[in-house]
Short mmCIF file of C-alpha atoms in Angstrom, two decimals:
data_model
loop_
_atom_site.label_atom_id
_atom_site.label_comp_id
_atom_site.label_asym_id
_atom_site.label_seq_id
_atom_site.Cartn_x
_atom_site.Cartn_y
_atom_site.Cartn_z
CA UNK A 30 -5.39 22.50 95.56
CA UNK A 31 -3.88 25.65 97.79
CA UNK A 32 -3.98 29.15 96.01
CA UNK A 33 0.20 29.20 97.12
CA UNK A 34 1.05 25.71 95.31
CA UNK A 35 -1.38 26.84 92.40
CA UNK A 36 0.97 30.39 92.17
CA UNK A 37 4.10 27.98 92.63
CA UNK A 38 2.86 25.52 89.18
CA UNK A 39 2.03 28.84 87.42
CA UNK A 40 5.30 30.64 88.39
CA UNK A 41 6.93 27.70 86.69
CA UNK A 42 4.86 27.08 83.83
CA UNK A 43 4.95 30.79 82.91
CA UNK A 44 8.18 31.41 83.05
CA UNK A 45 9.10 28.34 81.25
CA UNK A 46 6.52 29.21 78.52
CA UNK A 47 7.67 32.86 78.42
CA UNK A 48 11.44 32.21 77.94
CA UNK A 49 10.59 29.36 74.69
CA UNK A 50 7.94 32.08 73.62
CA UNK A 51 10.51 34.77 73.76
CA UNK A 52 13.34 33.06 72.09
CA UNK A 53 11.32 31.79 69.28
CA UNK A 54 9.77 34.97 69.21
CA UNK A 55 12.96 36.44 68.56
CA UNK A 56 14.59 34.33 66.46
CA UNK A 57 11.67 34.60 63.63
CA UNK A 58 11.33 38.50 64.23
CA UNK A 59 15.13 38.67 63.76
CA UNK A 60 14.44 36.38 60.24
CA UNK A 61 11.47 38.28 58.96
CA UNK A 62 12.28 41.98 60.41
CA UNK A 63 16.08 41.95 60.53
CA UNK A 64 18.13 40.21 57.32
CA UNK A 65 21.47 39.66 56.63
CA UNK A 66 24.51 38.36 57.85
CA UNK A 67 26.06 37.60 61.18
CA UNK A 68 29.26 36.26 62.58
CA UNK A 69 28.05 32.81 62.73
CA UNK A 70 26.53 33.24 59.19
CA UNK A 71 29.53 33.77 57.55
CA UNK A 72 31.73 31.67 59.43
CA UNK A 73 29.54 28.83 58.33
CA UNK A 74 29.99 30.14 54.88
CA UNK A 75 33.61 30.17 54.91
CA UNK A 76 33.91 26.82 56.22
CA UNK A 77 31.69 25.25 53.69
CA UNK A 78 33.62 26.99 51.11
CA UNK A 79 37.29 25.12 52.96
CA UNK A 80 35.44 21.94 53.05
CA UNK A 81 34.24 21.60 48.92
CA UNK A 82 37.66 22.98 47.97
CA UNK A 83 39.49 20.27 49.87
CA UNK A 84 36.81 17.57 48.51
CA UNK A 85 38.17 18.37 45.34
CA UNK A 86 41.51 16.72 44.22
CA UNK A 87 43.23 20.27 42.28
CA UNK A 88 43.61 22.64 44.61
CA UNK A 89 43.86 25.67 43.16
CA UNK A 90 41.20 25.05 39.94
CA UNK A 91 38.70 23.97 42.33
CA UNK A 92 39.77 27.12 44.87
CA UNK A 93 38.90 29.76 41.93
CA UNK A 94 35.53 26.87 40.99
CA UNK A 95 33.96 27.19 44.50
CA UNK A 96 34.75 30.80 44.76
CA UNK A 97 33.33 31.91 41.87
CA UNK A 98 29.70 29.75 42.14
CA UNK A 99 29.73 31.92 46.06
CA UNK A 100 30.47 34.71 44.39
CA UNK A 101 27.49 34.76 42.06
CA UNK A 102 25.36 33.96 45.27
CA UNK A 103 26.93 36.95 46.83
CA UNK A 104 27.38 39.87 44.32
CA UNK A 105 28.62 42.31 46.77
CA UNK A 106 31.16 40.21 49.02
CA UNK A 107 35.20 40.34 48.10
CA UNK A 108 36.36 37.08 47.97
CA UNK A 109 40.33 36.46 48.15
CA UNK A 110 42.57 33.77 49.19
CA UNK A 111 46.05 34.26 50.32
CA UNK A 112 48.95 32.74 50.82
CA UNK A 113 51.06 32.94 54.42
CA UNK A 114 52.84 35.52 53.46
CA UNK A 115 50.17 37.85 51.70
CA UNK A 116 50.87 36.99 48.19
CA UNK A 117 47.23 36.44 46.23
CA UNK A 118 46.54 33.08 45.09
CA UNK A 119 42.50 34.32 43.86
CA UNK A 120 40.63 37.52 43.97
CA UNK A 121 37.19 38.14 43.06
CA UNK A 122 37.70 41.75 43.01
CA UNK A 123 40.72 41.37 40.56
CA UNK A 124 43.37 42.09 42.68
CA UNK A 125 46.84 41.13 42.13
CA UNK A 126 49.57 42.81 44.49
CA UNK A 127 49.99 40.76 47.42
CA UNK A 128 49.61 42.43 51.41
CA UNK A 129 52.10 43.42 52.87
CA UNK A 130 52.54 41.98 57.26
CA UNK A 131 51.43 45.44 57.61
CA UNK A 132 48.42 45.30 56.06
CA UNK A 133 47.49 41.97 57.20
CA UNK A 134 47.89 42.69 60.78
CA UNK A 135 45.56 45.60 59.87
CA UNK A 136 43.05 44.08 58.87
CA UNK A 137 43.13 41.10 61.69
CA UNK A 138 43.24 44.18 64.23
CA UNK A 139 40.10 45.73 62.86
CA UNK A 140 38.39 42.66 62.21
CA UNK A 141 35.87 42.57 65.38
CA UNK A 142 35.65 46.05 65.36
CA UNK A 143 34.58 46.54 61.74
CA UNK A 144 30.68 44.24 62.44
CA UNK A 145 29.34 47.25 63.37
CA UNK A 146 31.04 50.29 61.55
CA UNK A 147 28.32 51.14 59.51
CA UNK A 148 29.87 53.18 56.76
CA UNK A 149 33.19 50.84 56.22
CA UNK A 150 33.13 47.31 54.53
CA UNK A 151 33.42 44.31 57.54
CA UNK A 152 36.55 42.48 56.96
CA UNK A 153 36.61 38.49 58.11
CA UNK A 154 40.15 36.53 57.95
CA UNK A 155 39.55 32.93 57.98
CA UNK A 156 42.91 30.03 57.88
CA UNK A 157 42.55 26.84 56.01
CA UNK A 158 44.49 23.84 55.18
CA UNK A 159 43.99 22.71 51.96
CA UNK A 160 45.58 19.78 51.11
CA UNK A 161 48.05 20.14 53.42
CA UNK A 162 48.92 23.82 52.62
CA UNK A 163 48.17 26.84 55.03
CA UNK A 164 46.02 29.51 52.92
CA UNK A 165 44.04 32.42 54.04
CA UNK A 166 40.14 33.33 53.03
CA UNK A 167 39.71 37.01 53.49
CA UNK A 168 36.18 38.56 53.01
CA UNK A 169 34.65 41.88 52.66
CA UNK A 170 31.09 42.41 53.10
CA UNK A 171 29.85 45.45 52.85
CA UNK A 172 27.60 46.63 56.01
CA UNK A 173 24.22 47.24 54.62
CA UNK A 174 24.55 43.06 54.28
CA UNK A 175 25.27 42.39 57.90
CA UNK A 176 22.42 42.15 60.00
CA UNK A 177 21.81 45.04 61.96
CA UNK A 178 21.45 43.72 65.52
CA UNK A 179 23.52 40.86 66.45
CA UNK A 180 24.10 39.25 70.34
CA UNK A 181 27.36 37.19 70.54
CA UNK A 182 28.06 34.80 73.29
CA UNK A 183 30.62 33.06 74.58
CA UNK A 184 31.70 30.71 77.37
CA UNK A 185 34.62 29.14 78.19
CA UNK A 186 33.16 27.00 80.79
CA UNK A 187 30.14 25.95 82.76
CA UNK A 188 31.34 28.50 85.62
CA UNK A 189 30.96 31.53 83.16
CA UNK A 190 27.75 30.25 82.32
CA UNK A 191 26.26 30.43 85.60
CA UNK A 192 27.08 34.26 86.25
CA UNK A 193 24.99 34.95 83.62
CA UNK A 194 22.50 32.30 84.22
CA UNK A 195 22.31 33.10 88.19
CA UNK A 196 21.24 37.03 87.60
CA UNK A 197 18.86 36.23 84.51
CA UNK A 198 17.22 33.54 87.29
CA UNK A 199 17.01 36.28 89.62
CA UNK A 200 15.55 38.76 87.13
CA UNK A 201 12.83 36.45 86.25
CA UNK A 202 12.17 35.28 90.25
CA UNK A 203 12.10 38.39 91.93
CA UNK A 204 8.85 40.03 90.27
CA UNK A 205 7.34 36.55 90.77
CA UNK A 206 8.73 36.81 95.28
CA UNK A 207 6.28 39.81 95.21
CA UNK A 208 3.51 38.38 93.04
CA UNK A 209 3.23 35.54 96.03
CA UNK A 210 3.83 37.87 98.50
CA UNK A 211 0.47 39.82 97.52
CA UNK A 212 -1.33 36.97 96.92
CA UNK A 213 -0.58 35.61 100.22
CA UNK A 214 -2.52 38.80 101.73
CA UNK A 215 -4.98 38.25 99.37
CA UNK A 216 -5.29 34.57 100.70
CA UNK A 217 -5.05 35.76 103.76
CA UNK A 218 -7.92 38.17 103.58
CA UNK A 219 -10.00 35.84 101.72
CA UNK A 220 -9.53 33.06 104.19
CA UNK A 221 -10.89 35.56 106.50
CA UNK A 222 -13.93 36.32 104.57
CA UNK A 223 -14.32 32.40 104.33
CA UNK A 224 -14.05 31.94 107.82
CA UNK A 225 -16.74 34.50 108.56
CA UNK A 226 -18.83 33.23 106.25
CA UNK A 227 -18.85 29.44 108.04
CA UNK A 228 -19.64 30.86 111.30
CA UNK A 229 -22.23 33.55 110.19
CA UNK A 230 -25.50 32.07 111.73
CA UNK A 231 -28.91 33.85 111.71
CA UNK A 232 -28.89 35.33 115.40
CA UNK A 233 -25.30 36.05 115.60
CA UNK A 234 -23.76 39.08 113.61
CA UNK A 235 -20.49 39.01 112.10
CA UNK A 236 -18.03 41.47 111.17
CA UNK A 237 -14.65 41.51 108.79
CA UNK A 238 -12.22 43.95 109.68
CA UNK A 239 -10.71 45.05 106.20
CA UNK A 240 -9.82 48.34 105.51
CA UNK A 241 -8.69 48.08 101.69
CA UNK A 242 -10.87 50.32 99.36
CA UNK A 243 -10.78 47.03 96.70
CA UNK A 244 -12.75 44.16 94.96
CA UNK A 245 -11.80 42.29 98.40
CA UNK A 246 -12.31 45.09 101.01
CA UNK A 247 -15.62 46.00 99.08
CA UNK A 248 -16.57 42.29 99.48
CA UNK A 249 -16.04 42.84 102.86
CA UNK A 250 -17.80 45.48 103.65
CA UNK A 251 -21.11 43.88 101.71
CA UNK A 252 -20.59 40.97 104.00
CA UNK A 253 -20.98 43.52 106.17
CA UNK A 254 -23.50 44.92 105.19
CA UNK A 255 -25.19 41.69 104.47
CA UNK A 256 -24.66 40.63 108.20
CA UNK A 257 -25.69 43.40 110.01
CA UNK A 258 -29.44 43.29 107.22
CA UNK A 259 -30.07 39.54 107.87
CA UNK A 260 -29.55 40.30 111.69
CA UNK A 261 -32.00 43.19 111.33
CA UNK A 262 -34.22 41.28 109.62
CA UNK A 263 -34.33 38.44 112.04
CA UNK A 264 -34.36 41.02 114.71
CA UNK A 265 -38.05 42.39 112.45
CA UNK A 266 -39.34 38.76 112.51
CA UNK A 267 -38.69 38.68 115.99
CA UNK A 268 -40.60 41.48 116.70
CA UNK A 269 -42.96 40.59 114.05
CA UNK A 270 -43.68 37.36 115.89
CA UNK A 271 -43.76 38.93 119.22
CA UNK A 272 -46.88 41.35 117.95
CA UNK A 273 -48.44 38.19 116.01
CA UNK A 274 -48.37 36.89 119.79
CA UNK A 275 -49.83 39.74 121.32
CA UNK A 276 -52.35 40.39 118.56
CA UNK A 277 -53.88 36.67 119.08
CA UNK A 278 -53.54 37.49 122.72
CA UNK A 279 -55.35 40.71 122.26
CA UNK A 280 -57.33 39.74 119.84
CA UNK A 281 -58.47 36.54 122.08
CA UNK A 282 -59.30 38.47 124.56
CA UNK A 283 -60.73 41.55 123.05
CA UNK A 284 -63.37 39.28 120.78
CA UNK A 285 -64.21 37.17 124.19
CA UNK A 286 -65.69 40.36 125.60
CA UNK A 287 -68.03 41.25 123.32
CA UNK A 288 -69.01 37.38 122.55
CA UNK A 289 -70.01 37.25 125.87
CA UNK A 290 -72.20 39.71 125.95
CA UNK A 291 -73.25 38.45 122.66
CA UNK A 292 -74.02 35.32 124.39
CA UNK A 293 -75.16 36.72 127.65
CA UNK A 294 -77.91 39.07 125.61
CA UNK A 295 -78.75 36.41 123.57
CA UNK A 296 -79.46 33.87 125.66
CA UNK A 297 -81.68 36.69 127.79
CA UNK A 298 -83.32 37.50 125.09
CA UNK A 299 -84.24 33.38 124.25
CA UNK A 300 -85.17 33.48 128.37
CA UNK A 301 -87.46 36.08 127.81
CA UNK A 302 -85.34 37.69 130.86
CA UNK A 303 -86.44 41.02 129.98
CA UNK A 304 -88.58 43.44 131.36
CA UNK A 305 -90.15 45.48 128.70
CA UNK A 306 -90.30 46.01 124.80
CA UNK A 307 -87.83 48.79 125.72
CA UNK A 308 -85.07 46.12 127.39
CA UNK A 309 -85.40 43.85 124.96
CA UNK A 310 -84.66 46.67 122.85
CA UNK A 311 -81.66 47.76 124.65
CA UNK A 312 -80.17 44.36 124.41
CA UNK A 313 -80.67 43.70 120.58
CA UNK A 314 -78.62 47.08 120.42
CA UNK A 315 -76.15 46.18 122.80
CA UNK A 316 -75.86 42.65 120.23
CA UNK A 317 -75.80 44.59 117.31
CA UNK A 318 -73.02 47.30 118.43
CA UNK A 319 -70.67 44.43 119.40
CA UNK A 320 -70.89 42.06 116.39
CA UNK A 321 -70.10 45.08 114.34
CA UNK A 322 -67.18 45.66 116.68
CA UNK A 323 -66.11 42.05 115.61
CA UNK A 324 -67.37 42.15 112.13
CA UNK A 325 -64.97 45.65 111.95
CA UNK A 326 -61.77 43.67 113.28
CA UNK A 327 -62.54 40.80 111.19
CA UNK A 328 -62.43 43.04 108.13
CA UNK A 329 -58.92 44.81 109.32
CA UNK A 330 -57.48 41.71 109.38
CA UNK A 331 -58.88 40.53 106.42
CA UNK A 332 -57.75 43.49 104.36
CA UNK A 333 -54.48 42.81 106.12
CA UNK A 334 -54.21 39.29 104.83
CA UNK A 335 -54.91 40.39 101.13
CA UNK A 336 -52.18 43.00 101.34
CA UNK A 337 -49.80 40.51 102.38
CA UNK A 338 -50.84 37.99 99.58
CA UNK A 339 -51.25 40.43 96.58
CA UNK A 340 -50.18 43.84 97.58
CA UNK A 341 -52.17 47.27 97.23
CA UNK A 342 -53.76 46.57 94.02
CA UNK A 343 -54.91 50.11 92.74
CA UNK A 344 -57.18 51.62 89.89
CA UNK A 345 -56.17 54.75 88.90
CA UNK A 346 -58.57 56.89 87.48
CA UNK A 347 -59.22 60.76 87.43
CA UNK A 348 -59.84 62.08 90.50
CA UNK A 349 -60.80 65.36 92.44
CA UNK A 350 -59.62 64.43 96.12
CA UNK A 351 -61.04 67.89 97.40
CA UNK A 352 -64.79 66.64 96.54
CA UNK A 353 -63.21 63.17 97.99
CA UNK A 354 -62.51 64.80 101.32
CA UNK A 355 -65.74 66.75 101.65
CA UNK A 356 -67.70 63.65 100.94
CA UNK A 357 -65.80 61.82 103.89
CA UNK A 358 -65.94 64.39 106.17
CA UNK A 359 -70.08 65.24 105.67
CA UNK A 360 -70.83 61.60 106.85
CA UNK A 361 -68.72 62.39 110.57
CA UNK A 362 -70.36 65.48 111.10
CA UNK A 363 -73.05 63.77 113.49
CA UNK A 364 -70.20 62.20 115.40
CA UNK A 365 -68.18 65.02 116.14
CA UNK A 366 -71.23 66.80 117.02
CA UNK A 367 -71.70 64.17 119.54
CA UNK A 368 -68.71 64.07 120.98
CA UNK A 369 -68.62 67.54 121.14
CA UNK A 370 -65.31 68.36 118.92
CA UNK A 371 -64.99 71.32 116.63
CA UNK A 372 -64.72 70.87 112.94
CA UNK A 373 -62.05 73.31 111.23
CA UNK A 374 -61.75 72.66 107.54
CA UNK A 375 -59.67 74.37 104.45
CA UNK A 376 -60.55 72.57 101.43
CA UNK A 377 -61.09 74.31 98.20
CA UNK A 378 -64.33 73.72 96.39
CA UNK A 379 -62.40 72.94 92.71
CA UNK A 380 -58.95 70.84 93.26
CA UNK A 381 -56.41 69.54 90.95
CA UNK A 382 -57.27 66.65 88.92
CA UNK A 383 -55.27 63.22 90.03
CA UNK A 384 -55.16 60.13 88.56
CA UNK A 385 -55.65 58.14 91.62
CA UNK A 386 -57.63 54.82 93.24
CA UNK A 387 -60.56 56.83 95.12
CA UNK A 388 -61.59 54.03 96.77
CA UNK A 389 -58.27 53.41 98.55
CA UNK A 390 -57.42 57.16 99.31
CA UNK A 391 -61.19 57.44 100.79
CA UNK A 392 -60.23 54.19 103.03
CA UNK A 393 -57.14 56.27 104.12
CA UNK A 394 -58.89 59.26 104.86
CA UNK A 395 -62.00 57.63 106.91
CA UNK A 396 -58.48 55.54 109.02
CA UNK A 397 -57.19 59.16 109.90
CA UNK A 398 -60.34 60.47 110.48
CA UNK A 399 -61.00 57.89 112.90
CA UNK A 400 -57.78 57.82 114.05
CA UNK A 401 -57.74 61.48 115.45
CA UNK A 402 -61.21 61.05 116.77
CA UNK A 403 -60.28 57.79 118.80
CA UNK A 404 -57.12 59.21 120.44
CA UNK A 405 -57.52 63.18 120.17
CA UNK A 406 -61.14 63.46 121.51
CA UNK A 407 -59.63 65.36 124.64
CA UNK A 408 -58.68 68.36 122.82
CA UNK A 409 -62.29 68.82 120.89
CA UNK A 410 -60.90 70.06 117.90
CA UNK A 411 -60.24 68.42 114.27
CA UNK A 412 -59.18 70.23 111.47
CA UNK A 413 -58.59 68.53 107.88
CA UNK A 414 -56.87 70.45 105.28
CA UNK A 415 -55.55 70.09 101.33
CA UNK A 416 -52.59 71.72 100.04
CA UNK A 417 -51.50 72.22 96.31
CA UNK A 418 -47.73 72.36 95.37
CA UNK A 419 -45.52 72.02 92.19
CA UNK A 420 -44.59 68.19 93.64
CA UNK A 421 -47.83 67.33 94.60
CA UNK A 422 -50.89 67.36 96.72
CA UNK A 423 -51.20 66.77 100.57
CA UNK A 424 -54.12 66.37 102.84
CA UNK A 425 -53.88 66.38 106.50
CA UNK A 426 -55.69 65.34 109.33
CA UNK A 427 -54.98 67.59 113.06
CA UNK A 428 -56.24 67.09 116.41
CA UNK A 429 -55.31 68.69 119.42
CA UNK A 430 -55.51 65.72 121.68
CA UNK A 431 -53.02 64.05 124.57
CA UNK A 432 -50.83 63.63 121.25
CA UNK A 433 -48.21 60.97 120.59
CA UNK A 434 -44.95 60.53 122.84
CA UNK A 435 -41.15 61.27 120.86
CA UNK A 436 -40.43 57.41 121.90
CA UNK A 437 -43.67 56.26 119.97
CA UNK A 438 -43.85 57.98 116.68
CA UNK A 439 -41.13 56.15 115.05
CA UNK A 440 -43.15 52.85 115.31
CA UNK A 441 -46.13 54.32 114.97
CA UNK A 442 -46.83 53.20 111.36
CA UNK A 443 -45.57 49.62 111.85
CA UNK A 444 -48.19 46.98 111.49
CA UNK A 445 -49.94 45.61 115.10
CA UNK A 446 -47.66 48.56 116.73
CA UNK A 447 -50.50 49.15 119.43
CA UNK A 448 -50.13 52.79 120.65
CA UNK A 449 -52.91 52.81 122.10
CA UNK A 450 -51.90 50.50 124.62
CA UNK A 451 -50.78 53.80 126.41
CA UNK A 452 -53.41 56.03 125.32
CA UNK A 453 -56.45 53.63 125.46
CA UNK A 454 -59.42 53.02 123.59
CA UNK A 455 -58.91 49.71 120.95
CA UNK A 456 -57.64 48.69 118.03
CA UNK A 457 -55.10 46.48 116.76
CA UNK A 458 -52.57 48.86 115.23
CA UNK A 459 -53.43 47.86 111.60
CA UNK A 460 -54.84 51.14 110.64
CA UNK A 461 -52.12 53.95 110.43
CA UNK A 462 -50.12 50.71 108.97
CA UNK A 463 -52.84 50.65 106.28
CA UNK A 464 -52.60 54.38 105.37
CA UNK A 465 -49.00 53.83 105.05
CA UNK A 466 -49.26 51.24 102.46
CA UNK A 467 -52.08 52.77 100.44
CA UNK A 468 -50.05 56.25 100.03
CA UNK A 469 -46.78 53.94 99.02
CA UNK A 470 -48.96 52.05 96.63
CA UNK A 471 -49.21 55.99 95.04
CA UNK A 472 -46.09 56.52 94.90
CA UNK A 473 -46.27 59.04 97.73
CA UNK A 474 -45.89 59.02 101.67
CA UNK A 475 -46.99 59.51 105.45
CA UNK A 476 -45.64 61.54 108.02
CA UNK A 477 -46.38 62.78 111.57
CA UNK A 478 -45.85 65.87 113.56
CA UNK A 479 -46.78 65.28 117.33
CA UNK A 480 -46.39 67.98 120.17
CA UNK A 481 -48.03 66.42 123.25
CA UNK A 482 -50.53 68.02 124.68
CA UNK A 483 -50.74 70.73 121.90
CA UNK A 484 -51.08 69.79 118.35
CA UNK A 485 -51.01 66.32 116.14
CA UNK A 486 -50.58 66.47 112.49
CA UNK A 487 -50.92 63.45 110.03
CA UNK A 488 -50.19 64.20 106.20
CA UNK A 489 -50.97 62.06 103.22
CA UNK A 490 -48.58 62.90 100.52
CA UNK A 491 -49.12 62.30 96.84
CA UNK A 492 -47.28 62.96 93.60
CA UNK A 493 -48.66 65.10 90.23
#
């Protein structure tokens, strides 16, 4: 069923419901809130009191009967009947002198005007033929015994019915003209919002043009927003799957070289193709140093895996990362020594107690470390420092190597992002990814400051 025949069936219904509800409405108020007499009220009374006189056969003994049983029902009323020429047949007030034509036209002229004089008695005049005689019933009420609101209505004929009909019609219609004319840009917008949403596909953005601040505009602009995410994220699993490629294809490769000479070694070794007890040497080395290559990757990859599957899982406990970072950094001195680089560090002897997984932050430290020693061995200098602040600690790891280009550092930290594709040496660009995840896991963060050429910074972040 169409939202515009659904507002048609309600327009009626309503209004249909609302005009019994309101009558009845105000018919019982009027009962409850609002008693006493009205035109029609006593009108009725009066004729009732014509009708039982004429049912009974003497006139005037059964005028002063019926009179008097109305007047104990109505203490306060004036009942009087009257001949046509004012002389008084009954009166319940005791009267006796008859009305003069003056008086009577009196009080027929003030008759309509006295329902709502509110300090004067309301006079009614009613004829009736009693037995084939012409009397008059006059009655005065007084006005705390007429109803206090009273809506009199009268037509004369169907036509004068309609001009009141025709502009109540209208006055009910016209609210209900702009009621369908908003909801026919509501269905409008909505039918836009459906029609994006049936031809929203995974590789394909779309976009609703809906400026309304809104429920419907603010659905909009979360379809939006919902669009342009989902085609972000496919565009991520894109580029995910692109590096899987290129990390089998590297990783193919990369693991064929050093198999081979694995093999080649190996199989020299089985020859007896060597020389001396000093070749043979040589080649179990050469063996060795390349299955730990492989074992190395393996174990990035497998770490990788288990992050994926169950996440950093840490164990806090209480921890002095200054003696951490010492510890780490006494096992590379040989290796910077070798390779000639300068050791700068600023780490105090006593640091702040964290509660923190060792383990993991060590694992962090030793990916930096190895990090700046892979890619900044040009510049012969590493310096690690540790910082204390209100927020937190830091440590950071600086080299003064060939550095990082601007276009590079934003990816930098994205797993199997291979930097080093254009700054040589290998790796699979899992471990800056890993030191990203283990500082998150802490509830802290990574960043990097890289001036080419002159100074690369990388700082682990963590919280009191």
């Amino acid at each position: 069923m169409k939202l515009s025949f659904k507002l048609w069936l309600y327009f009626i219904v309503s209004s249909a419901a609302a005009i019994v509800l309101a009558v009845t409405l105000a018919l019982t108020l009027g009962q409850i809130l609002q008693p006493g007499h009205t035109y029609e009220t006593l009108k009725a009374m009066a004729n009732e009191m014509i009708l039982e006189v004429n049912q009974n056969g003497e006139k005037e003994a059964a005028l002063i009967e019926v009179t008097e049983v109305y007047q104990s029902q109505n203490p306060s009323f004036v009942f009087e009947w009257l001949h046509t020429d004012g002389a008084i047949v009954y009166a319940s007030d005791g009267r006796t002198q008859a009305y003069s034509p003056s008086e009577l036209i009196h009080l027929l002229a003030n008759e309509s005007d006295s329902y709502w004089d509110l300090e004067h008695p309301v006079s009614m005049m009613y004829p009736a033929d009693i037995s084939g005689h012409n009397y008059y019933l006059y009655l005065e009420i007084p006005p705390e015994a007429m109803r206090e609101s009273q809506i009199l209505l009268y037509f004369r004929s169907w036509t004068s019915l309609l001009s009141l009909f025709i502009p109540f019609l209208v006055f009910i219609i016209t609210p209900y003209f702009f009621t369908y004319h908003f909801f026919h840009a509501l269905r409008k917008r909505l039918k836009g919002i459906n029609e994006a949403l049936s031809g929203m596909s995974i590789d394909r953005r779309r976009e609703i043009h809906d400026d309304h601040n809104d429920e419907i505009g603010q659905l909009a602009q979360h379809f939006n927003a919902m669009s342009k995410r989902i085609r972000e994220q496919f565009a991520q699993i894109q580029d995910q799957e692109t590096k899987r490629k290129t990390l089998i294809s590297n990783l193919s490769h990369d693991l064929r070289t050093p198999l081979t000479n694995i093999l080649g070694y190996a199989q020299a070794i089985q020859r007896g193709i060597y020389k001396n007890e000093d070749e043979l040497q040589a080649h179990a080395d050469i063996i060795l140093s390349r299955s730990q290559y492989m074992e190395k990757l393996i174990n990035a990859l497998f770490q990788v895996s288990q992050y994926d599957l169950h996440g950093v899982q840490i164990q806090k406990n209480p921890t002095q990362l200054a003696v951490m970072l010492r510890k780490v950094l006494a096992e590379y001195i040989a290796v910077l020594e070798s390779k000639g680089i300068e050791m700068d560090i600023s780490i105090p002897e006593i640091s702040m107690t964290l509660m923190a997984d060792v383990n993991l932050l060590e694992r962090a430290m030793r990916n930096l470390i190895d990090n700046a020693i892979k890619y900044g061995a040009t510049g012969k200098y590493l310096r690690v420092e540790y910082k204390e602040a209100e927020e937190g600690v830091s440590f950071s790891v600086i080299d003064h190597g060939q550095g990082v280009p601007p276009e590079q550092q934003p990816f930098l930290f994205d797993r199997f992002y291979q930097g080093s594709q254009n700054r040589g040496g290998e790796g699979f660009g899992i471990g800056l990814s890993i030191v990203k995840e283990i500082a998150h896991a802490h509830g802290g963060g990574v960043s990097l400051y890289s001036a080419p050429g002159k100074e690369t910074r990388f700082t682990v972040t963590l919280p009191r």
